[in-house]
mmCIF file of C-alpha atoms in Angstrom:
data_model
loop_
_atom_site.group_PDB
_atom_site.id
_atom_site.type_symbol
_atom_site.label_atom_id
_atom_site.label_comp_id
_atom_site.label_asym_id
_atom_site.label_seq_id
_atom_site.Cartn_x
_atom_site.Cartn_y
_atom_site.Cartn_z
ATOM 1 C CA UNK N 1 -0.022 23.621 22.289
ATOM 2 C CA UNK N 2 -2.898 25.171 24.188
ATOM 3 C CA UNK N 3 -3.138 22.814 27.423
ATOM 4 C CA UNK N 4 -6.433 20.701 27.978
ATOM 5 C CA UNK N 5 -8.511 21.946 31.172
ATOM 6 C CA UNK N 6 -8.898 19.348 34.546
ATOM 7 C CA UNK N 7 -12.522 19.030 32.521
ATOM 8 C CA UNK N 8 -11.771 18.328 29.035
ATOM 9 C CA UNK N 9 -9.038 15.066 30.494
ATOM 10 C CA UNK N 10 -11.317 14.018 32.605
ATOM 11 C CA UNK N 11 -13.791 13.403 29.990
ATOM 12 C CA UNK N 12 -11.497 11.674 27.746
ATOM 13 C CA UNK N 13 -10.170 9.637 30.256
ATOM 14 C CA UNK N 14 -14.055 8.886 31.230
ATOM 15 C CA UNK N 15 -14.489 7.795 27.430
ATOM 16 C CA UNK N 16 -11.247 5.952 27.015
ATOM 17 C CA UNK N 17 -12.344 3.881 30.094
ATOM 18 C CA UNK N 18 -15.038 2.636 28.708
ATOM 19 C CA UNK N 19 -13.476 1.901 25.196
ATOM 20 C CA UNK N 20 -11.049 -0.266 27.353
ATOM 21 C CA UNK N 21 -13.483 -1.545 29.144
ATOM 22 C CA UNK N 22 -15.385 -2.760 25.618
ATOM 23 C CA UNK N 23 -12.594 -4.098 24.162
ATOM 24 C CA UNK N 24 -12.116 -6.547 27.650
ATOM 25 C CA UNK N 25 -15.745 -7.467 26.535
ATOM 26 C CA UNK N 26 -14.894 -8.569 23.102
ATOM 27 C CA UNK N 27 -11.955 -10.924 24.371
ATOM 28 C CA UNK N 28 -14.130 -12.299 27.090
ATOM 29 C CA UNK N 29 -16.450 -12.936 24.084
ATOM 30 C CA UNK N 30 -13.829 -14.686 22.280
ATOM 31 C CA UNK N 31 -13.668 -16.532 24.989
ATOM 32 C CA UNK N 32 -16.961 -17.618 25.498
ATOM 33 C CA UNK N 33 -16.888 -18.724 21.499
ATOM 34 C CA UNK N 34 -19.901 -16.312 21.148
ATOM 35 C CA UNK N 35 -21.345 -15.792 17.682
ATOM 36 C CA UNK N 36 -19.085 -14.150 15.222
ATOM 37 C CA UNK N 37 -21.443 -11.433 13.676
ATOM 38 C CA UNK N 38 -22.098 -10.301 17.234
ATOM 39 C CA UNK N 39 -18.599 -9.528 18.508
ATOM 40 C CA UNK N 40 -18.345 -7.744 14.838
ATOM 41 C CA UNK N 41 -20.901 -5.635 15.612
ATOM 42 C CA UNK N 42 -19.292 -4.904 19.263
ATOM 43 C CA UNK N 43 -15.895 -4.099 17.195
ATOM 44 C CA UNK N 44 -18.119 -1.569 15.119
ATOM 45 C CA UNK N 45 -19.038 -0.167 18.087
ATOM 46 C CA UNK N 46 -15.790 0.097 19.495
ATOM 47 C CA UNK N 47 -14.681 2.083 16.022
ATOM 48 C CA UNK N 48 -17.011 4.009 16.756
ATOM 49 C CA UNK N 49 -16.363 5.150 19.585
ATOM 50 C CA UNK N 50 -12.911 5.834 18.867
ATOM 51 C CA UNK N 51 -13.860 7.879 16.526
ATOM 52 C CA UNK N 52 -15.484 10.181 18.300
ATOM 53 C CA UNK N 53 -12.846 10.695 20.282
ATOM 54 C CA UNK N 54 -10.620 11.015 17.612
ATOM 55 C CA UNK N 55 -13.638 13.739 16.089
ATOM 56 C CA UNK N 56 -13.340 15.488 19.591
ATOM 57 C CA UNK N 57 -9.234 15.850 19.624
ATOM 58 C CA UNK N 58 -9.342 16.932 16.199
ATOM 59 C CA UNK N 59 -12.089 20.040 16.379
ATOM 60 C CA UNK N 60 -10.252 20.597 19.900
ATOM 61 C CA UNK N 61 -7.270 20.831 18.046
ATOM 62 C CA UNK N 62 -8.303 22.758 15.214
ATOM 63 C CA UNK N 63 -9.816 25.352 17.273
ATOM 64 C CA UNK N 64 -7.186 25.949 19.332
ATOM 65 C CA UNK N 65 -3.802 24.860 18.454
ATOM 66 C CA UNK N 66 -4.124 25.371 14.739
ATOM 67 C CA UNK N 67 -5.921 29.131 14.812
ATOM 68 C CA UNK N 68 -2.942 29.998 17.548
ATOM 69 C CA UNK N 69 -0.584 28.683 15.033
ATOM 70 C CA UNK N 70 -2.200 30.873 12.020
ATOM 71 C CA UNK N 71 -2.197 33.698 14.225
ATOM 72 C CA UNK N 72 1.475 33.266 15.448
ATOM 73 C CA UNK N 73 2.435 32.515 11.485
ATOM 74 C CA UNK N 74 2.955 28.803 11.768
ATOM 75 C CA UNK N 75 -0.161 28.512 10.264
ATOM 76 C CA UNK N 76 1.150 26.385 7.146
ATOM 77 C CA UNK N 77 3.106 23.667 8.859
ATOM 78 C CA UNK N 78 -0.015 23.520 11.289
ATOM 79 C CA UNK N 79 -2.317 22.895 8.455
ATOM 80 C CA UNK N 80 -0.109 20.355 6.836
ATOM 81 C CA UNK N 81 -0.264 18.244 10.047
ATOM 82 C CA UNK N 82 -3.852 18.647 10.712
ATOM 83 C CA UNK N 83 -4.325 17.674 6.908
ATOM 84 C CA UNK N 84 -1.840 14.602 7.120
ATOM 85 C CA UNK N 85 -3.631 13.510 10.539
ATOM 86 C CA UNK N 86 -7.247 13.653 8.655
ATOM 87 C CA UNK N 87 -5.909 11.422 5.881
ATOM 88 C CA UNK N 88 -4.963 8.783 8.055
ATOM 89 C CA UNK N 89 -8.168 9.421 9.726
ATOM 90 C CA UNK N 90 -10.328 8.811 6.750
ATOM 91 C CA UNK N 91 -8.810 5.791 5.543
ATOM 92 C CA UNK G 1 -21.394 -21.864 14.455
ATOM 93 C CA UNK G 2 -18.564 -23.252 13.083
ATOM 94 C CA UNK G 3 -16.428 -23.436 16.879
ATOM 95 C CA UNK G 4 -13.040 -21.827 16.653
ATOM 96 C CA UNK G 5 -9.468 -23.751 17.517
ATOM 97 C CA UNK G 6 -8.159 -22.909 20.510
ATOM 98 C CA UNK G 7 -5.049 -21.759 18.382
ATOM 99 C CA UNK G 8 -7.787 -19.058 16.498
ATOM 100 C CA UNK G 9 -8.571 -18.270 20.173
ATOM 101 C CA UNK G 10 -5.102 -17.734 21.231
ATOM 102 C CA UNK G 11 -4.536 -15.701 18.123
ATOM 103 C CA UNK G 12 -7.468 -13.035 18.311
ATOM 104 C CA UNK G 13 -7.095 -12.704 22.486
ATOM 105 C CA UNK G 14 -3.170 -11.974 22.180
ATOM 106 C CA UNK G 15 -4.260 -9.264 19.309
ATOM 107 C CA UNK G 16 -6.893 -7.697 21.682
ATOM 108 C CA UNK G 17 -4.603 -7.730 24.719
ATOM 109 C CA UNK G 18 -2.629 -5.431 22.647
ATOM 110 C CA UNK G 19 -4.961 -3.344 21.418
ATOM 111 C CA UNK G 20 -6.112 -3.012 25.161
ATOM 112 C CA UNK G 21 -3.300 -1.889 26.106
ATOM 113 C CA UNK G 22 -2.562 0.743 23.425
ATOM 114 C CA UNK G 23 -5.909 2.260 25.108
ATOM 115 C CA UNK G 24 -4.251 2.809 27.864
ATOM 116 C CA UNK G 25 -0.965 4.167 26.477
ATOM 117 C CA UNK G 26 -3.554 6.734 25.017
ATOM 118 C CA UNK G 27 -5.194 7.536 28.837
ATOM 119 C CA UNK G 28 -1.587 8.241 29.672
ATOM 120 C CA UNK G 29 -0.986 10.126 27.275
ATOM 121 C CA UNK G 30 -3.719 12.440 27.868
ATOM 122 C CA UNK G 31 -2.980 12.577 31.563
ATOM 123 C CA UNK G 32 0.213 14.028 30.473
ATOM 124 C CA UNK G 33 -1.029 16.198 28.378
ATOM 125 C CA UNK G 34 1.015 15.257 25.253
ATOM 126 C CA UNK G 35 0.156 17.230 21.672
ATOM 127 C CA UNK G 36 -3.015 16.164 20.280
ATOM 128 C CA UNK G 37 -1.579 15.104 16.636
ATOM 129 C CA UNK G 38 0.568 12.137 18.566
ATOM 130 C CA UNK G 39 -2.590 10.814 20.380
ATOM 131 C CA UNK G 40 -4.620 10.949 16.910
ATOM 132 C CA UNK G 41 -2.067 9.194 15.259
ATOM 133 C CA UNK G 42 -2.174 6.458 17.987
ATOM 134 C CA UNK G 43 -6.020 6.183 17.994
ATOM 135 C CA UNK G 44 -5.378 5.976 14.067
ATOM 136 C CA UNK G 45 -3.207 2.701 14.667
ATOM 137 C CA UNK G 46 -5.861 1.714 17.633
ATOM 138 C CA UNK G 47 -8.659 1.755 14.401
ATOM 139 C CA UNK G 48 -6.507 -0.036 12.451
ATOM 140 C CA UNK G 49 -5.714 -3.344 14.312
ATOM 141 C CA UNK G 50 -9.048 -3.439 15.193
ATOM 142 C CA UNK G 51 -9.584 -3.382 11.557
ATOM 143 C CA UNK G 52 -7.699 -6.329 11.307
ATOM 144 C CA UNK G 53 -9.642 -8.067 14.227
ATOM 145 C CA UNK G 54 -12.709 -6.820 12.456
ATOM 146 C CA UNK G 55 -11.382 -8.570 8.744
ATOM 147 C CA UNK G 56 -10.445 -11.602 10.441
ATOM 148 C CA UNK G 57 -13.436 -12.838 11.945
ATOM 149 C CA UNK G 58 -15.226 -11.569 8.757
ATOM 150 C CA UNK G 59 -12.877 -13.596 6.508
ATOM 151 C CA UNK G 60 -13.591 -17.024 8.976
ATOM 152 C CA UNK G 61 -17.357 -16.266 9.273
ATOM 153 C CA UNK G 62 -17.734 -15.913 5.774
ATOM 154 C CA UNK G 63 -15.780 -19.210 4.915
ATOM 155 C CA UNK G 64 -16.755 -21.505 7.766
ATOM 156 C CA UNK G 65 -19.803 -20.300 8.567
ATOM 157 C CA UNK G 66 -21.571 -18.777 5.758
ATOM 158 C CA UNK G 67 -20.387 -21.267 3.624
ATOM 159 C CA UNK G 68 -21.785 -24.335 6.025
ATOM 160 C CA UNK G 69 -25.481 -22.072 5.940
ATOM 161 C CA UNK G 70 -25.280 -22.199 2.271
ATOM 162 C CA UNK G 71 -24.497 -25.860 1.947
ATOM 163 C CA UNK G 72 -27.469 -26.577 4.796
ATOM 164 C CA UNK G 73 -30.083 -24.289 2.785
ATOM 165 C CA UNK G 74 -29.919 -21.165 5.011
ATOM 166 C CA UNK G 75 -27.381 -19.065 2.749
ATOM 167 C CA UNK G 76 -30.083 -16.628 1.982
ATOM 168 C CA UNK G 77 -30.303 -15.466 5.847
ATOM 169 C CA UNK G 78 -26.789 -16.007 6.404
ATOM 170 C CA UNK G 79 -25.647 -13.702 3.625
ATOM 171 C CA UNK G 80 -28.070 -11.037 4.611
ATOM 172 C CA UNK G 81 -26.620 -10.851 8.248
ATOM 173 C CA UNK G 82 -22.864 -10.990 6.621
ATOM 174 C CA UNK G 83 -23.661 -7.685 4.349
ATOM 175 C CA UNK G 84 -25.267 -6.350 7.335
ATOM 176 C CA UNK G 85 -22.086 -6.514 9.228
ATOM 177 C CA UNK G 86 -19.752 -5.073 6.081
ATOM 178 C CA UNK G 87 -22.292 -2.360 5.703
ATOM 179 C CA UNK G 88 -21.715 -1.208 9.370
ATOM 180 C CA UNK G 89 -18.029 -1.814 9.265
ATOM 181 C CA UNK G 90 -17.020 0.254 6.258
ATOM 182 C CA UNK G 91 -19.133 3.561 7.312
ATOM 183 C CA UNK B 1 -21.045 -15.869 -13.101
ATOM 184 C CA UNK B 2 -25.233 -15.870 -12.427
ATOM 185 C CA UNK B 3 -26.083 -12.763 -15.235
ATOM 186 C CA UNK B 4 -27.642 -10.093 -14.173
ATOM 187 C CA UNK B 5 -31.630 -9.628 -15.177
ATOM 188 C CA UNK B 6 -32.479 -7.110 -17.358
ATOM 189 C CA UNK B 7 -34.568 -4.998 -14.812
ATOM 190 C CA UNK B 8 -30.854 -5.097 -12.561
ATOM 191 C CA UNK B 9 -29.404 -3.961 -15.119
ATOM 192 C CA UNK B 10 -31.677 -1.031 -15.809
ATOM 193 C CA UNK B 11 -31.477 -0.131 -12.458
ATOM 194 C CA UNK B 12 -27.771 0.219 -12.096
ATOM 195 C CA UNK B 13 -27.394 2.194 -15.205
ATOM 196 C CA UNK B 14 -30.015 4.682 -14.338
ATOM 197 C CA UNK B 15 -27.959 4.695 -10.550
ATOM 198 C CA UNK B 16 -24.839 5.455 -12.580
ATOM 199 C CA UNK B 17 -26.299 7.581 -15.006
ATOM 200 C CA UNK B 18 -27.433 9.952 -11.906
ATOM 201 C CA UNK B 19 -23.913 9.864 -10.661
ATOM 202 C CA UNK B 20 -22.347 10.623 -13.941
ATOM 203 C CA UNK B 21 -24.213 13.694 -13.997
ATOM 204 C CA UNK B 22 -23.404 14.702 -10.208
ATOM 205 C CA UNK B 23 -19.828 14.367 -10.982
ATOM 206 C CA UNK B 24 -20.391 16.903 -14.297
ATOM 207 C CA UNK B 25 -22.209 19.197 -11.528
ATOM 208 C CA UNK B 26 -19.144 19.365 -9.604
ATOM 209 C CA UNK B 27 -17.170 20.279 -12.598
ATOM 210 C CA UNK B 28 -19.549 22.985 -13.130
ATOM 211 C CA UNK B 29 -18.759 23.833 -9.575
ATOM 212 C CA UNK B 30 -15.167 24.273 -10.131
ATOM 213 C CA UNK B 31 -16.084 26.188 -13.262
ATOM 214 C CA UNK B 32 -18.349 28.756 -11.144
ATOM 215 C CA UNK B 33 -15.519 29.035 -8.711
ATOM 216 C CA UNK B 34 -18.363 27.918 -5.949
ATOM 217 C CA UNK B 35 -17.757 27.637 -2.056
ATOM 218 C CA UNK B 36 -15.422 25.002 -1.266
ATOM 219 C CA UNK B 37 -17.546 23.328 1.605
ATOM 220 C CA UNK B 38 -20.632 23.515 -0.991
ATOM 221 C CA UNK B 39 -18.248 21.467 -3.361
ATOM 222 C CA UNK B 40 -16.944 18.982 -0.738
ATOM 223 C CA UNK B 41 -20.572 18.509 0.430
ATOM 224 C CA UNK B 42 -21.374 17.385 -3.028
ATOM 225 C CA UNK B 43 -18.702 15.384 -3.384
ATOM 226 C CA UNK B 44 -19.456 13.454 -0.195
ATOM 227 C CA UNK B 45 -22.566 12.757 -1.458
ATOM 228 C CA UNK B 46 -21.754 11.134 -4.715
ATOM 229 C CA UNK B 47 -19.546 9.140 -2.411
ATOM 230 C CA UNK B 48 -22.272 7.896 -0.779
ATOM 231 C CA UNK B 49 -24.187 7.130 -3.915
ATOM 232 C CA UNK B 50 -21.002 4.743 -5.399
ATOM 233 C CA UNK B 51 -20.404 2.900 -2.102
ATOM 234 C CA UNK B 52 -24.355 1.914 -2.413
ATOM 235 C CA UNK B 53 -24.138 0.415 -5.695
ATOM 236 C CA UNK B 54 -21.154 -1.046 -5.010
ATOM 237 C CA UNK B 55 -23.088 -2.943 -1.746
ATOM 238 C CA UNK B 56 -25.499 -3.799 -3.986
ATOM 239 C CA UNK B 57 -23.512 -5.192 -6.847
ATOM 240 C CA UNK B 58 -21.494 -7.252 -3.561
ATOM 241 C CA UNK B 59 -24.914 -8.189 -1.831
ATOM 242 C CA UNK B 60 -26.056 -9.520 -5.462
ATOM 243 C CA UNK B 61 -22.570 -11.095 -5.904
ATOM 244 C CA UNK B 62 -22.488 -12.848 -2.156
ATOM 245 C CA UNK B 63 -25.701 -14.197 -2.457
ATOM 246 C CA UNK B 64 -25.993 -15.374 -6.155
ATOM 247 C CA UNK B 65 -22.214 -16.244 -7.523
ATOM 248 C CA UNK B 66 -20.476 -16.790 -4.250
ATOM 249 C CA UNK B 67 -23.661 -19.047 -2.673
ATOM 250 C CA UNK B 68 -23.061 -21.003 -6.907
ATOM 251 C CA UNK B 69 -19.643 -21.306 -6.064
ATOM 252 C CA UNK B 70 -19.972 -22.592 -2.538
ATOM 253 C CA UNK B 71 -22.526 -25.223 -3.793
ATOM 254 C CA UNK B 72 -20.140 -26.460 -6.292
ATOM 255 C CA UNK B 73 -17.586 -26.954 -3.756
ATOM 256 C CA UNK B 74 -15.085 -23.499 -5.642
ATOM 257 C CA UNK B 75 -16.178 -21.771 -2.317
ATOM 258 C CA UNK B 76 -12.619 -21.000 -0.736
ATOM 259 C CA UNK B 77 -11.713 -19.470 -3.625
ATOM 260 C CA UNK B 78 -14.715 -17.142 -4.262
ATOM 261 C CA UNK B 79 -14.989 -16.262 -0.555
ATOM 262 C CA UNK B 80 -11.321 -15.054 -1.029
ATOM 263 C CA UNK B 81 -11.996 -12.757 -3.372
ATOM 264 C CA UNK B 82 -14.926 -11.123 -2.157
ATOM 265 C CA UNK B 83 -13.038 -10.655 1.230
ATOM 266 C CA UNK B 84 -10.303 -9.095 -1.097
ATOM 267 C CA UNK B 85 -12.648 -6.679 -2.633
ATOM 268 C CA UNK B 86 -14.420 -5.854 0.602
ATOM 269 C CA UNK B 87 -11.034 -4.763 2.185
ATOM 270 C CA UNK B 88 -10.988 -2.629 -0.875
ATOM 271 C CA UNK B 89 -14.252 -1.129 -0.046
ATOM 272 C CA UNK B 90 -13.378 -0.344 3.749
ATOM 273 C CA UNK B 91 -10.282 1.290 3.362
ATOM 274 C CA UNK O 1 -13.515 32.747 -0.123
ATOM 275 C CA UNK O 2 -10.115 32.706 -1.798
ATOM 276 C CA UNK O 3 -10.835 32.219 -5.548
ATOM 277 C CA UNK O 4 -8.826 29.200 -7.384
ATOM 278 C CA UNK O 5 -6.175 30.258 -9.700
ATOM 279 C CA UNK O 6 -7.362 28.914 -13.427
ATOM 280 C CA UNK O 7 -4.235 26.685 -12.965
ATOM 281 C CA UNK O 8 -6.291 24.875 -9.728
ATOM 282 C CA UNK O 9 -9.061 24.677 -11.722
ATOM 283 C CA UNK O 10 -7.782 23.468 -14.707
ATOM 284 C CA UNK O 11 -6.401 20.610 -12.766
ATOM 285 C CA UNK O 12 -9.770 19.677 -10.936
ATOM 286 C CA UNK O 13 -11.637 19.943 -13.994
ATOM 287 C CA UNK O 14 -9.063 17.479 -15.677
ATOM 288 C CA UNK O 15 -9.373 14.708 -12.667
ATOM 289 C CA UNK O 16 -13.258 15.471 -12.739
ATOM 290 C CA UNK O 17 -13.443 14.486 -16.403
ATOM 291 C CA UNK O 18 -11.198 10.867 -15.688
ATOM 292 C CA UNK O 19 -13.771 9.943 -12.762
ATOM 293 C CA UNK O 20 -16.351 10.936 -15.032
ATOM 294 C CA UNK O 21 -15.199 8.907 -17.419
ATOM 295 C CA UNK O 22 -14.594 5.898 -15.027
ATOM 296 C CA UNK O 23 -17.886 6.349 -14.063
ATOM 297 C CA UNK O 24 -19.310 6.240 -17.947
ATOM 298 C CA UNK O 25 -16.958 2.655 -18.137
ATOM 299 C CA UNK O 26 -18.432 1.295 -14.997
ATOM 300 C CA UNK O 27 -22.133 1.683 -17.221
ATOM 301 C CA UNK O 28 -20.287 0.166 -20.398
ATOM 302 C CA UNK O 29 -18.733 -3.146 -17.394
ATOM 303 C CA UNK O 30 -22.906 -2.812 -16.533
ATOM 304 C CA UNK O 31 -24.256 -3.630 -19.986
ATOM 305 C CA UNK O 32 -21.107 -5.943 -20.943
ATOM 306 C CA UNK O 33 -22.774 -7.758 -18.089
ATOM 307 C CA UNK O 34 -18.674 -7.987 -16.713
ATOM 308 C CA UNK O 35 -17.810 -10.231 -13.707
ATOM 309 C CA UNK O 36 -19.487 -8.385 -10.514
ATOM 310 C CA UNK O 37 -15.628 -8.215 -8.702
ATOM 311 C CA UNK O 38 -14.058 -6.739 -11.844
ATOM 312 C CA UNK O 39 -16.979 -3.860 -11.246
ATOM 313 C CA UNK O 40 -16.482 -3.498 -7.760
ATOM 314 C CA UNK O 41 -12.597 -2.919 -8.071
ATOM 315 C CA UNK O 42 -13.275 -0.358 -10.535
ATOM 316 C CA UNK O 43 -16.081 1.654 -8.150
ATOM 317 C CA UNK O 44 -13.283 1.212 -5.655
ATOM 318 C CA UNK O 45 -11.094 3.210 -7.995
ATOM 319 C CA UNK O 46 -13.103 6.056 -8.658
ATOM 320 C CA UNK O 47 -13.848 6.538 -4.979
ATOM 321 C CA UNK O 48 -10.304 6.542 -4.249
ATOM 322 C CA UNK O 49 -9.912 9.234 -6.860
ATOM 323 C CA UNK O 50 -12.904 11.305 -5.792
ATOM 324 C CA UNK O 51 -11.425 10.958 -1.849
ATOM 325 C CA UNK O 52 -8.129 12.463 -3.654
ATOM 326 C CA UNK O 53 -10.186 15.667 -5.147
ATOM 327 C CA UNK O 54 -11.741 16.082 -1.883
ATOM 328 C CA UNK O 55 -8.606 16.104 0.037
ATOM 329 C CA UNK O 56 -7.170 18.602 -2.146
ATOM 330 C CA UNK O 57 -10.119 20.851 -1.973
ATOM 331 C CA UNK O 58 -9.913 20.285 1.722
ATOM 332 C CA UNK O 59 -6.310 20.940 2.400
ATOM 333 C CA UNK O 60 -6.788 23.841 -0.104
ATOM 334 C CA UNK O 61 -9.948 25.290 2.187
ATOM 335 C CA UNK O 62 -7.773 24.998 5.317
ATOM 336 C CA UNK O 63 -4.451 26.370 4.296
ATOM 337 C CA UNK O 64 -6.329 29.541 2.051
ATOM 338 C CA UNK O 65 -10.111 29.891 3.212
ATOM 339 C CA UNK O 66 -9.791 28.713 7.103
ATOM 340 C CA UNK O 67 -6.666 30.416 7.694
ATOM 341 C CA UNK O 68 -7.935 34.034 6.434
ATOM 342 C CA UNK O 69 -11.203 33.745 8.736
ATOM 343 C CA UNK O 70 -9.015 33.217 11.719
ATOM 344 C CA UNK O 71 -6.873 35.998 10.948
ATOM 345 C CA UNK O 72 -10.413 38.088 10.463
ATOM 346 C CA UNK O 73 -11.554 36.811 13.727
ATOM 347 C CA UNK O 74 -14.354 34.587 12.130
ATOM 348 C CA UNK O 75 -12.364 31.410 12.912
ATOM 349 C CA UNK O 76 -15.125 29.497 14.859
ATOM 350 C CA UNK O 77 -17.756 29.769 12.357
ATOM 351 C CA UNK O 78 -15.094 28.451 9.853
ATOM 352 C CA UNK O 79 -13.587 25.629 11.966
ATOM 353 C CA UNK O 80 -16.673 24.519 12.434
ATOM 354 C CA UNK O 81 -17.926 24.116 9.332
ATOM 355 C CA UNK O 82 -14.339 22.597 8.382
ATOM 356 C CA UNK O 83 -14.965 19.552 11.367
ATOM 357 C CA UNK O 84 -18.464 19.355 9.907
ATOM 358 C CA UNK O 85 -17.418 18.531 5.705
ATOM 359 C CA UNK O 86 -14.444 15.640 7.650
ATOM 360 C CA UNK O 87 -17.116 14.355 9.468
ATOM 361 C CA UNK O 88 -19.132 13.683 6.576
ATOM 362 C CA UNK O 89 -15.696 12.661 4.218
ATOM 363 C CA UNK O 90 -14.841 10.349 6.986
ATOM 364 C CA UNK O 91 -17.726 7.984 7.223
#
């Protein structure tokens, strides 16, 4: 694996902070008995947002870890993961 | 708003507590660097309980709520906000 | 079951008569041995043309048979099913 | 591009023809004026096949068309274009 830079975790982190900090707002609205449609649309949200980090890991990954694979001539086993990992992605 | 049982409340806050904390087990896991095609799976199962969040406050709405508009004479809104909501959760 | 009008049904079969004939374009496609990103563009697209009939045939649904159904007090069981088939659609 | 064999296209053009003709008995369900769910579980079918077509044209893409640009040292520009067509297949 090609190792993420100080930059690249810190802005996941950053994101996945937030994420946990939405999904804290979504109990607090259970909590509060707030409407249903609105803590749906704050679940949307939270999808996502998820998948945009998901999006990010993946082209990360792609770029990186899966052309240094092809390169090194572990391309096919990389490319089987990557497609297996999109699936689930997509469902 | 049909209010939910403090049982319903229970249910949905234990479900996000969890899902709260797989966010964090994904921060870790970034912090130590772990190969990208583990965290994706992980976000993958993140998505998919709040799926299940997302379905089961759909499936009450729509039967307690939705169903009380109809029989009061404001179906006609209520339904509109309902596919609103489905629209935005199956993009 | 609240029939569909005649102008609905017009509608939907000149919807799926479009898509019948974007799915014979990507035949053609295949045929011409065309770019596979071109293909997989197209494809997403009649993707997007299916899922909105489908909202429409389950906005027409919610609001005419399910609202019928609710009024005649066969609600739980209606609002089941659409729930079912929405699932379906969000996978 | 690396060009199908006529034995990947043959099998393409076979699925192709099924969804088209799923899509030619969704506008026969149409005119029948057939229950609205029965419809929708059949639209839900032919997506699932068309999602299976694209994934095979995808994984095909990667493992043959990406894997040659990296090697060629046009990688980017192909990975790019790859993250773009999931994008779009994952909405």
């Amino acid at each position: 694996m090609v190792p993420r830079t100080s930059d690249e975790i810190d802005k996941l982190l950053k994101r996945l902070k937030r994420i946990e900090g939405q999904v804290r707002g979504v109990q607090k609205m259970i909590e509060d008995n707030r409407y249903c449609i609105d803590i749906l649309v704050q679940i949307s949200a939270i999808q996502a947002a998820l998948q945009k980090v998901g999006f990010n890991l993946l082209e990360r990954h792609a770029s990186h870890c899966v052309a240094k694979a092809i390169k090194e001539g572990s391309g096919d086993e990389s490319i089987r993961e990557l497609m297996d990992v999109i699936k689930q992605f997509s469902k």
